CSV table of C-alpha atoms in Angstrom, one decimal:
chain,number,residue,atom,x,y,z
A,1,UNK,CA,19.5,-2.5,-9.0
A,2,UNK,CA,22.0,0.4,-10.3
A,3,UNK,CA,21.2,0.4,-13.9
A,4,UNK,CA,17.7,0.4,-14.3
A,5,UNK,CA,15.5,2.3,-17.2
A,6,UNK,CA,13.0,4.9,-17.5
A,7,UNK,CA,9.8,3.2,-17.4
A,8,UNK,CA,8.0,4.6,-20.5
A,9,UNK,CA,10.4,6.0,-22.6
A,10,UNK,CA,7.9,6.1,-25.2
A,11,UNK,CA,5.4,8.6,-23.7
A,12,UNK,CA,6.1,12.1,-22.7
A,13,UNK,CA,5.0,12.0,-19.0
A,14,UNK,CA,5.7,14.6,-16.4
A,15,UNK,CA,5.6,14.0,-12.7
A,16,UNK,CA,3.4,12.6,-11.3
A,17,UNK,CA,2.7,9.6,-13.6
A,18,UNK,CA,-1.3,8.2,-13.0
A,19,UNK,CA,-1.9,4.8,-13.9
A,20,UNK,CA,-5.7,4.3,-13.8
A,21,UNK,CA,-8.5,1.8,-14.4
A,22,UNK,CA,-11.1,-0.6,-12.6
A,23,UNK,CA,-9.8,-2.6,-9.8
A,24,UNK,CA,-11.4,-6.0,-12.5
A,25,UNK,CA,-12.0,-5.7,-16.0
A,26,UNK,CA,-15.9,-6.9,-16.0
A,27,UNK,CA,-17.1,-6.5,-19.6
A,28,UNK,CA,-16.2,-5.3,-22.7
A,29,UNK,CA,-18.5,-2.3,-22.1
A,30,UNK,CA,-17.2,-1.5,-18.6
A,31,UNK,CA,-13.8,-1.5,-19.8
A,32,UNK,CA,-14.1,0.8,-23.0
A,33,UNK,CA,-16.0,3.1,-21.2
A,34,UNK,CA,-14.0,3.6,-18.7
A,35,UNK,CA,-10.5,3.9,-20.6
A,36,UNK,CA,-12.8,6.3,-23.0
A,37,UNK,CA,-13.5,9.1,-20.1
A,38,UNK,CA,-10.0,8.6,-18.9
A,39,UNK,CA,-8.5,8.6,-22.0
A,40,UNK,CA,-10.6,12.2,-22.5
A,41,UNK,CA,-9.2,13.1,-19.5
A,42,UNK,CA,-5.4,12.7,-20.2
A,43,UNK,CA,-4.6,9.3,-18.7
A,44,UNK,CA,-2.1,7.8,-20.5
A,45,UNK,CA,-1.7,4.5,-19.2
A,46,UNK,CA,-4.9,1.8,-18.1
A,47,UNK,CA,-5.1,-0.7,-15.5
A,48,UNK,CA,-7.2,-3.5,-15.2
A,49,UNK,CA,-7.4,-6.8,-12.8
A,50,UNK,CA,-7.4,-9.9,-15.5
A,51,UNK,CA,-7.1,-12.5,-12.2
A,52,UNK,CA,-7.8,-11.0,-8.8
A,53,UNK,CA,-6.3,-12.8,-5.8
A,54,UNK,CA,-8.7,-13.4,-2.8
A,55,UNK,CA,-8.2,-14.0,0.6
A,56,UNK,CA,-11.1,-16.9,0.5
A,57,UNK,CA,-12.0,-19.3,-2.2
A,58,UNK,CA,-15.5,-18.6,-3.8
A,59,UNK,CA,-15.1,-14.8,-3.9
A,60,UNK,CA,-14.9,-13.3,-7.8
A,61,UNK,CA,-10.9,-14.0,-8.9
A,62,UNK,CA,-10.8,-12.4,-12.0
A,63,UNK,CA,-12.5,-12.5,-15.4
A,64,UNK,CA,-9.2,-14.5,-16.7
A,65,UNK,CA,-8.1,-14.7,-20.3
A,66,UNK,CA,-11.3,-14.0,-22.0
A,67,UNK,CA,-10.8,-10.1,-20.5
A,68,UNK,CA,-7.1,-9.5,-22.3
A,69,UNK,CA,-8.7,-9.0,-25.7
A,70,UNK,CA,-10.7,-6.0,-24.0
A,71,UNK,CA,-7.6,-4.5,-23.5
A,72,UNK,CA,-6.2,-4.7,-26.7
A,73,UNK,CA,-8.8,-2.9,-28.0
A,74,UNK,CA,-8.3,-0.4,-25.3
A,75,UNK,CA,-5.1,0.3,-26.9
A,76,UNK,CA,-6.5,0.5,-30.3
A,77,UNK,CA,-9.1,2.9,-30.0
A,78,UNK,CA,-7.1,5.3,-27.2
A,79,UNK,CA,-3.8,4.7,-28.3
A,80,UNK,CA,-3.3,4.2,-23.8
A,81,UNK,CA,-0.8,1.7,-22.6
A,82,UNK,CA,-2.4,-0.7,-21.2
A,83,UNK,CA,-1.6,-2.7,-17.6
A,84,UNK,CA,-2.4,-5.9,-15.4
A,85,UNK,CA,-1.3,-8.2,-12.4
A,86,UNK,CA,0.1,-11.6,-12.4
A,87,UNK,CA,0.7,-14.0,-10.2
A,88,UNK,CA,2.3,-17.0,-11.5
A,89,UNK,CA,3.9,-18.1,-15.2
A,90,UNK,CA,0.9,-18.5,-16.9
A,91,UNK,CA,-0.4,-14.9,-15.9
A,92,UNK,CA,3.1,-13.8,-17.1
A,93,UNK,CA,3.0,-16.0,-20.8
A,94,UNK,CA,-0.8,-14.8,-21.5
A,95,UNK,CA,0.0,-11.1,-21.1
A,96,UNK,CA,2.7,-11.0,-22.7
A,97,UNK,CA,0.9,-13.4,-25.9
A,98,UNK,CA,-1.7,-10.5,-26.2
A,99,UNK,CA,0.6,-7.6,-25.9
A,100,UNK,CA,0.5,-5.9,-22.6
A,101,UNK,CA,2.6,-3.1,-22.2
A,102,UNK,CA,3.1,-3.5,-18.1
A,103,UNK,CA,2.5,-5.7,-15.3
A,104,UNK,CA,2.5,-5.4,-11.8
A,105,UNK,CA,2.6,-8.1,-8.9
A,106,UNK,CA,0.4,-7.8,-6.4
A,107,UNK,CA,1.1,-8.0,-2.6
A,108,UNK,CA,0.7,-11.7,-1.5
A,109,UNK,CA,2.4,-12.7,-4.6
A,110,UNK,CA,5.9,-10.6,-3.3
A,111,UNK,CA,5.7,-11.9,-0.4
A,112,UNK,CA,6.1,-15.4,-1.8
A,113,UNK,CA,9.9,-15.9,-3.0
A,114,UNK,CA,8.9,-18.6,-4.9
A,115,UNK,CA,5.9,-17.1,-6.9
A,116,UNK,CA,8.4,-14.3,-7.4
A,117,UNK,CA,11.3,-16.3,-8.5
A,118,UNK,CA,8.6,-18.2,-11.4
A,119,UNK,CA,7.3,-14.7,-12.2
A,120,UNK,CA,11.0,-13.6,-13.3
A,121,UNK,CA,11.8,-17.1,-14.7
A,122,UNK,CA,9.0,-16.5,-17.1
A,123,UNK,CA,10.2,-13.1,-18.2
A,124,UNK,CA,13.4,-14.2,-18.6
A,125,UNK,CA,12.3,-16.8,-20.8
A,126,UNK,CA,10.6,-14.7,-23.3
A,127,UNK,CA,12.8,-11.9,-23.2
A,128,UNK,CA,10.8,-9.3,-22.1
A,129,UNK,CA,11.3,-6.2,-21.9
A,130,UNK,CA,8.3,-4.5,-20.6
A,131,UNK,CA,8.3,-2.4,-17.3
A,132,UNK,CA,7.2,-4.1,-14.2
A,133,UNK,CA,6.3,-3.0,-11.3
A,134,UNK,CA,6.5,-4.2,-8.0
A,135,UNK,CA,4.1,-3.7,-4.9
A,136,UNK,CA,4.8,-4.4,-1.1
A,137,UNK,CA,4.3,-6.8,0.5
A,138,UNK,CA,1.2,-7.7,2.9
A,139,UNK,CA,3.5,-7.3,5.9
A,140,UNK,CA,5.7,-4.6,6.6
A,141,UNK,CA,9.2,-6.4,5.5
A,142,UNK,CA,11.4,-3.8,3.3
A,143,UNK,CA,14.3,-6.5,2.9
A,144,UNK,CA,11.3,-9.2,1.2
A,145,UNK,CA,10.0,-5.9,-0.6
A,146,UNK,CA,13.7,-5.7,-2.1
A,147,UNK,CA,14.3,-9.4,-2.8
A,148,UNK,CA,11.2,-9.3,-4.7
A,149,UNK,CA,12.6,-6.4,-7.0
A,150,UNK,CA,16.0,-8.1,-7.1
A,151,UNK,CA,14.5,-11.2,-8.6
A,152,UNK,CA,13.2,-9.2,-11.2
A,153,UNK,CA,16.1,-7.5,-12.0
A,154,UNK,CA,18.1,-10.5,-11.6
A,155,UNK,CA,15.6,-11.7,-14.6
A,156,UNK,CA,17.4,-9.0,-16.8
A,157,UNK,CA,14.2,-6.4,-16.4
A,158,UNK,CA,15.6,-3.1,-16.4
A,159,UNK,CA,12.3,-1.0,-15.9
A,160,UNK,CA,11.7,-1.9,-12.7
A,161,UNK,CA,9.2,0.5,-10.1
A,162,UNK,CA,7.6,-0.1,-6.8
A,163,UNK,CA,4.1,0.1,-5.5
A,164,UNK,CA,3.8,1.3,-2.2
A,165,UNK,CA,0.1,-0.2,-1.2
A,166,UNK,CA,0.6,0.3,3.0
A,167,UNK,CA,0.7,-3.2,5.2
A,168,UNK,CA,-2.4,-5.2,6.0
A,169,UNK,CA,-3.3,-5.2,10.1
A,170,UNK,CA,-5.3,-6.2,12.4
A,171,UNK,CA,-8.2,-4.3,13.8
A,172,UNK,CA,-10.3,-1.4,13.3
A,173,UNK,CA,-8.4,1.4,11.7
A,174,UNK,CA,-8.6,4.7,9.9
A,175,UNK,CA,-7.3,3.0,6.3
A,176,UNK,CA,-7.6,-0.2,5.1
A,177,UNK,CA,-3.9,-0.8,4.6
A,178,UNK,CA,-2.1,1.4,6.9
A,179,UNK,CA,0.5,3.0,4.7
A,180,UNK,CA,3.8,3.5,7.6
A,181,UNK,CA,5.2,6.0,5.2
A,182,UNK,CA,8.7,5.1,7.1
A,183,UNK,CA,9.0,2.1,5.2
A,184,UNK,CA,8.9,3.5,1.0
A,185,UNK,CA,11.0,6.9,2.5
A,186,UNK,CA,14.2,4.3,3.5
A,187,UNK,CA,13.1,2.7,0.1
A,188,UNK,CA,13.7,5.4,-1.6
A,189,UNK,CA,17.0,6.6,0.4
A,190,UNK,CA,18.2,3.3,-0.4
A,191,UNK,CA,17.7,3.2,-3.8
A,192,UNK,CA,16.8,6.8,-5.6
A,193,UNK,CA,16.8,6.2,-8.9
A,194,UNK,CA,13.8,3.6,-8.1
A,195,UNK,CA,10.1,5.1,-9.1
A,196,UNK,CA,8.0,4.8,-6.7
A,197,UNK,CA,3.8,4.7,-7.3
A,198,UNK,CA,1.5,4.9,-4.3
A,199,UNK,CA,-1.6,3.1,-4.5
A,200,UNK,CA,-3.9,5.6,-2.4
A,201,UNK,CA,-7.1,2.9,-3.1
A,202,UNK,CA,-5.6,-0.5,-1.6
A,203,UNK,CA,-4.0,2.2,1.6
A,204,UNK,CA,-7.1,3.7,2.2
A,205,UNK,CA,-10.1,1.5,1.2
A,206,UNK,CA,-12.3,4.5,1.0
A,207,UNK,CA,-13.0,6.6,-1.8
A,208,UNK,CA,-13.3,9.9,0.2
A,209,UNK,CA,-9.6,9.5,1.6
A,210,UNK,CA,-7.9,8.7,-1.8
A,211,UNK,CA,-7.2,12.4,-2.3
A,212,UNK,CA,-5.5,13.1,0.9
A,213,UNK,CA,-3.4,10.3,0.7
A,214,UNK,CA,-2.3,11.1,-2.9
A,215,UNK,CA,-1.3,14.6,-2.0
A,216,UNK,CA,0.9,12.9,0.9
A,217,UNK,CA,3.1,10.6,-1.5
A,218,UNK,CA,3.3,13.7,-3.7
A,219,UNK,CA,4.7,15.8,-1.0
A,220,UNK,CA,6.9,12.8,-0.1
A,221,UNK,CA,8.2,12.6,-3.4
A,222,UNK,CA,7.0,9.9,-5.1
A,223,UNK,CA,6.8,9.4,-8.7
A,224,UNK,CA,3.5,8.6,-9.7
A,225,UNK,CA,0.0,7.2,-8.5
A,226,UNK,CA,-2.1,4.2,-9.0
A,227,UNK,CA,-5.5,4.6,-8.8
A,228,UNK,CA,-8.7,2.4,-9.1
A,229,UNK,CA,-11.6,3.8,-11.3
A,230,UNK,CA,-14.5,2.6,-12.7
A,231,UNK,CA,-17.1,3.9,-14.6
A,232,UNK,CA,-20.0,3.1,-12.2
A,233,UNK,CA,-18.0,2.5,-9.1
A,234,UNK,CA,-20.8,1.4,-7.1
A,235,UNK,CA,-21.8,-1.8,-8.8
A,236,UNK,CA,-17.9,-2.9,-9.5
A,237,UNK,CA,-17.7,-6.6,-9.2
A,238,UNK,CA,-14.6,-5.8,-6.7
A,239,UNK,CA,-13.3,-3.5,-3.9
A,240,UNK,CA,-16.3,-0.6,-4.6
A,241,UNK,CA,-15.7,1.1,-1.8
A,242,UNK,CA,-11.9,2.3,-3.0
A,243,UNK,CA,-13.2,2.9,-6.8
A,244,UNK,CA,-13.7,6.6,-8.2
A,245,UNK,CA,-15.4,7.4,-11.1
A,246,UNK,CA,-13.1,8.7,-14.2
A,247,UNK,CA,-14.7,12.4,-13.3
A,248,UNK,CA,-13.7,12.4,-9.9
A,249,UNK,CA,-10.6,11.5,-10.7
A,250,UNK,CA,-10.1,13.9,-13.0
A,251,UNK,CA,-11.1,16.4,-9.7
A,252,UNK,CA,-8.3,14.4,-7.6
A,253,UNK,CA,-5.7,15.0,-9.9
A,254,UNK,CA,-6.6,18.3,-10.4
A,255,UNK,CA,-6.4,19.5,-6.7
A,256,UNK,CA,-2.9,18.2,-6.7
A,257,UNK,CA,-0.6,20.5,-5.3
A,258,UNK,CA,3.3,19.1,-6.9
A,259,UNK,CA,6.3,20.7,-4.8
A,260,UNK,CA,8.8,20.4,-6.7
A,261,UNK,CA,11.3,22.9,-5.4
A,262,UNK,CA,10.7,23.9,-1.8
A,263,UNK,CA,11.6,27.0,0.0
A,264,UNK,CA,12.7,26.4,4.0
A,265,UNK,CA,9.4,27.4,4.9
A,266,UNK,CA,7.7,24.8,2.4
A,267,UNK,CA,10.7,22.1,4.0
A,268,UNK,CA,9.5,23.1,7.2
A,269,UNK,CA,5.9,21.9,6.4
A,270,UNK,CA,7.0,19.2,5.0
A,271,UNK,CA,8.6,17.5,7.9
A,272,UNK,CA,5.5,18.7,10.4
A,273,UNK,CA,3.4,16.5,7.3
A,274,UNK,CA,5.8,13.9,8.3
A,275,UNK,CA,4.9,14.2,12.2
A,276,UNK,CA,1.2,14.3,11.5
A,277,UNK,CA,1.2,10.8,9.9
A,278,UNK,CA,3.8,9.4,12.1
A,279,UNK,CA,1.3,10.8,15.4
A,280,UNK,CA,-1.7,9.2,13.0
A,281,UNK,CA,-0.2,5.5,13.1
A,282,UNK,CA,0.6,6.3,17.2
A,283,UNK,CA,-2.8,6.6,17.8
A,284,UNK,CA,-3.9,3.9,15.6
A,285,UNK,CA,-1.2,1.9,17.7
A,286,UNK,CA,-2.5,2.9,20.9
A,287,UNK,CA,-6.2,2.3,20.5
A,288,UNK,CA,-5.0,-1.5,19.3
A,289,UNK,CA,-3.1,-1.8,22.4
A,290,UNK,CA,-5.8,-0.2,24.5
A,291,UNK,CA,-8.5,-3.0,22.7
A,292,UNK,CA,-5.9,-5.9,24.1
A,293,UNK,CA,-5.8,-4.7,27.3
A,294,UNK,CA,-9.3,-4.5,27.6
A,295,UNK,CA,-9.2,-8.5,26.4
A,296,UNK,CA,-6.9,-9.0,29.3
A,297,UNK,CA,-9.2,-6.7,32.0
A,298,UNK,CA,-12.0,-9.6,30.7
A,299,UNK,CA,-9.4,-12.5,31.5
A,300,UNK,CA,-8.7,-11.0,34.9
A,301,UNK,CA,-12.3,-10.5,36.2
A,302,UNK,CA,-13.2,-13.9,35.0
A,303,UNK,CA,-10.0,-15.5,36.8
A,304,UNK,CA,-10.3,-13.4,39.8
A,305,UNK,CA,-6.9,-11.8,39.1
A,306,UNK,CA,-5.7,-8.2,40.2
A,307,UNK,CA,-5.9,-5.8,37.8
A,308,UNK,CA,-1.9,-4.7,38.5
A,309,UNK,CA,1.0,-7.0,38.6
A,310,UNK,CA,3.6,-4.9,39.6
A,311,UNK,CA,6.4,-7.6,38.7
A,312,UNK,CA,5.1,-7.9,35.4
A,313,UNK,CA,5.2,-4.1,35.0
A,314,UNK,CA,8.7,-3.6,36.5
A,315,UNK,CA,10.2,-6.0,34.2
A,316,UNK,CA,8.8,-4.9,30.9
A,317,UNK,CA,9.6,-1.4,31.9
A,318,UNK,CA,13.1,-1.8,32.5
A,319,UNK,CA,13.5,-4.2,29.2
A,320,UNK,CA,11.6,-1.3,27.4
A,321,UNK,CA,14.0,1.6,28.8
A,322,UNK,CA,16.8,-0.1,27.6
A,323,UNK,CA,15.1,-0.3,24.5
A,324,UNK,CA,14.2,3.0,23.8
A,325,UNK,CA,17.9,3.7,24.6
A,326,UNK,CA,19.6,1.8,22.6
A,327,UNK,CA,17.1,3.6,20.2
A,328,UNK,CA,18.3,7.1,20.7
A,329,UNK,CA,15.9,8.0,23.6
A,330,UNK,CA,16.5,9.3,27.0
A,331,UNK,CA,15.3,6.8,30.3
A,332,UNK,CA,13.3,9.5,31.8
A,333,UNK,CA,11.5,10.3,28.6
A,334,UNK,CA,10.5,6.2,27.7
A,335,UNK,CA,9.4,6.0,31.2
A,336,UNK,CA,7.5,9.2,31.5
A,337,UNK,CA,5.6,7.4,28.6
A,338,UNK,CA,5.0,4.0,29.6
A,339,UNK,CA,3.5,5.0,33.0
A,340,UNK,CA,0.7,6.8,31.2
A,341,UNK,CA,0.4,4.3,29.0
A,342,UNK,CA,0.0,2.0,32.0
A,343,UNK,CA,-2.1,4.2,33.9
A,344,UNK,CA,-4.9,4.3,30.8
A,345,UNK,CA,-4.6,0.6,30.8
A,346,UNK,CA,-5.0,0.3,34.7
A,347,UNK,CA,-8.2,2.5,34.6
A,348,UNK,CA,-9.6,0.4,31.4
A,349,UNK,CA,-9.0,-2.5,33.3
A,350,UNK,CA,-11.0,-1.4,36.7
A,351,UNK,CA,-13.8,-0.2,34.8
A,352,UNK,CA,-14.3,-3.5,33.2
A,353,UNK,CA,-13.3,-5.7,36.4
A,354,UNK,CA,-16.0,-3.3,38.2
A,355,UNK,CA,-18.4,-3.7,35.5
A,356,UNK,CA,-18.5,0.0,34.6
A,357,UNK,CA,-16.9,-0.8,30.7
């Protein structure tokens, strides 16, 4: 991907870019009042879910083709480009029948090579030339993230950005899609002309966090945000719970801080940002593996096993020290750490077995 094009050449848009609009178009009324307020607001280009892929069948999967008229009229009365996912050919022919400017491919359709590969077949075959943009997929894979994008290009689409949406996971955890920043920053290192959105809904799940999170792609350098509002975002159809309202938003993206050009100092607090999410995802790491060794404490006191198994231990250790140094890290450091990690996991362990947990 080494000659790809501004995205909208047509618009006058500093950084960051804000693509915004209800997670599903509903109604007519729900989507011209919302493109209204954040039209008033200075949003220049609209989002809306046509077809909404769901983890289980019976769920709400879009309003379908009866919702793309809505958005034409969006852009007649606001004059806002207007946005919306597809999944397959058909997705890809309709938009493109009833003139959408953009379209972005969610994250179970990139992580399908085949879906992908009909998506850009499709474009290819009517010559499009819109920008498309291109979100992670649900599991942390950077080289299927790429192969996605490469299709597309492949496809002859020269305006070509990425959506960084975090990774799905199991288990309780501060966001819904944990975003493992690690993965967009060797995106980006890898390919810097690439715009890169982040889509602080889908990461976070929660309304209250959607600010924080935006300010941290901004300080990381990304090009733009995504962001789901609605204009009544507690009674949207889908996904309420990550929706703001065009007047919040307009308080979101107002409280942005852009850094731009940083001093030392600023670089400085930059990189101890970077170690505050990176200590974030340990911890969200460590309660996961503290919740499967408490499964395995349950096993034990049902089987009448001993809580420690020194074998067991001493062979994971040493595989892990050899590890962690092929990794850069020192032996004394890795196993500093894994005995206090195995000394949490012993006591967890004995209060269950003793039936204090």
């Amino acid at each position: 991907m080494e000659e790809l094009q501004p995205l909208f050449p047509q618009l006058n848009l500093s950084r960051p870019i804000i693509i915004a609009g209800p997670c599903s178009v509903e109604s007519e009324e729900q989507v011209l009042k919302t493109a209204r307020e954040l039209a008033h607001n200075g949003i220049k280009i609209f989002r809306g879910g046509i077809w909404k892929p769901r983890t289980s069948p019976g769920g709400f999967e879009g309003i379908g083709e009866i919702g793309l008229p809505w958005l034409q009229k969006v852009k007649e009365e606001t004059g806002m480009l207007v946005s919306t996912e597809v999944a397959n050919r058909a997705h890809v022919n309709l938009a493109l029948d009833y003139g959408v400017d953009m379209i972005w491919i969610g994250a179970r359709t990139s992580a399908n090579p085949f879906a992908m590969q009909e998506i850009a077949d499709a474009l290819k075959e009517r010559g499009a030339e819109i920008p498309v943009l291109v979100k992670n997929p649900v599991n942390p894979d950077l080289e299927l993230w790429i192969g996605a994008m490469k299709r597309i290009y492949n496809a002859g689409i020269k305006r070509i950005g990425a959506i960084h949406r975090g990774f799905s996971t199991y288990g309780k955890q501060l966001y819904r899609n944990p975003p493992q920043w690690r993965i967009p920053i060797e995106l980006k290192r890898r390919f810097p002309d690439l715009p890169i959105f982040c889509d602080p809904s889908h990461i976070t799940g929660k309304r209250e966090l959607i600010s924080s999170v935006s300010q941290q792609a901004l300080d990381m350098n990304f090009d733009g945000l995504i962001i789901e509002s609605h204009c009544s975002p507690d009674s949207a159809w889908s996904d309420k719970n990550q929706q703001v309202s065009p007047e919040v938003l307009n308080i979101i993206i107002n409280s942005l801080v852009l850094r731009d050009e940083c001093s030392s100092t600023e670089n400085l607090a930059l990189l101890r940002q970077q170690i505050d999410r990176i200590n974030e995802e340990l911890m969200e790491l460590l309660a996961r593996r503290m919740r499967v060794t408490c499964e395995i404490g349950r096993y034990k006191k049902e089987h009448h096993m001993p809580v420690v198994q020194p074998n067991r231990y001493n062979n994971l250790m040493d595989q892990l020290v050899r590890n962690g140094e092929e990794l850069g890290m020192s032996e004394e450091f890795i196993r500093s750490i894994l005995a206090t990690i195995h000394e949490e996991s012993v006591r967890q362990q004995l209060e269950i077995v003793n039936g204090n947990k």
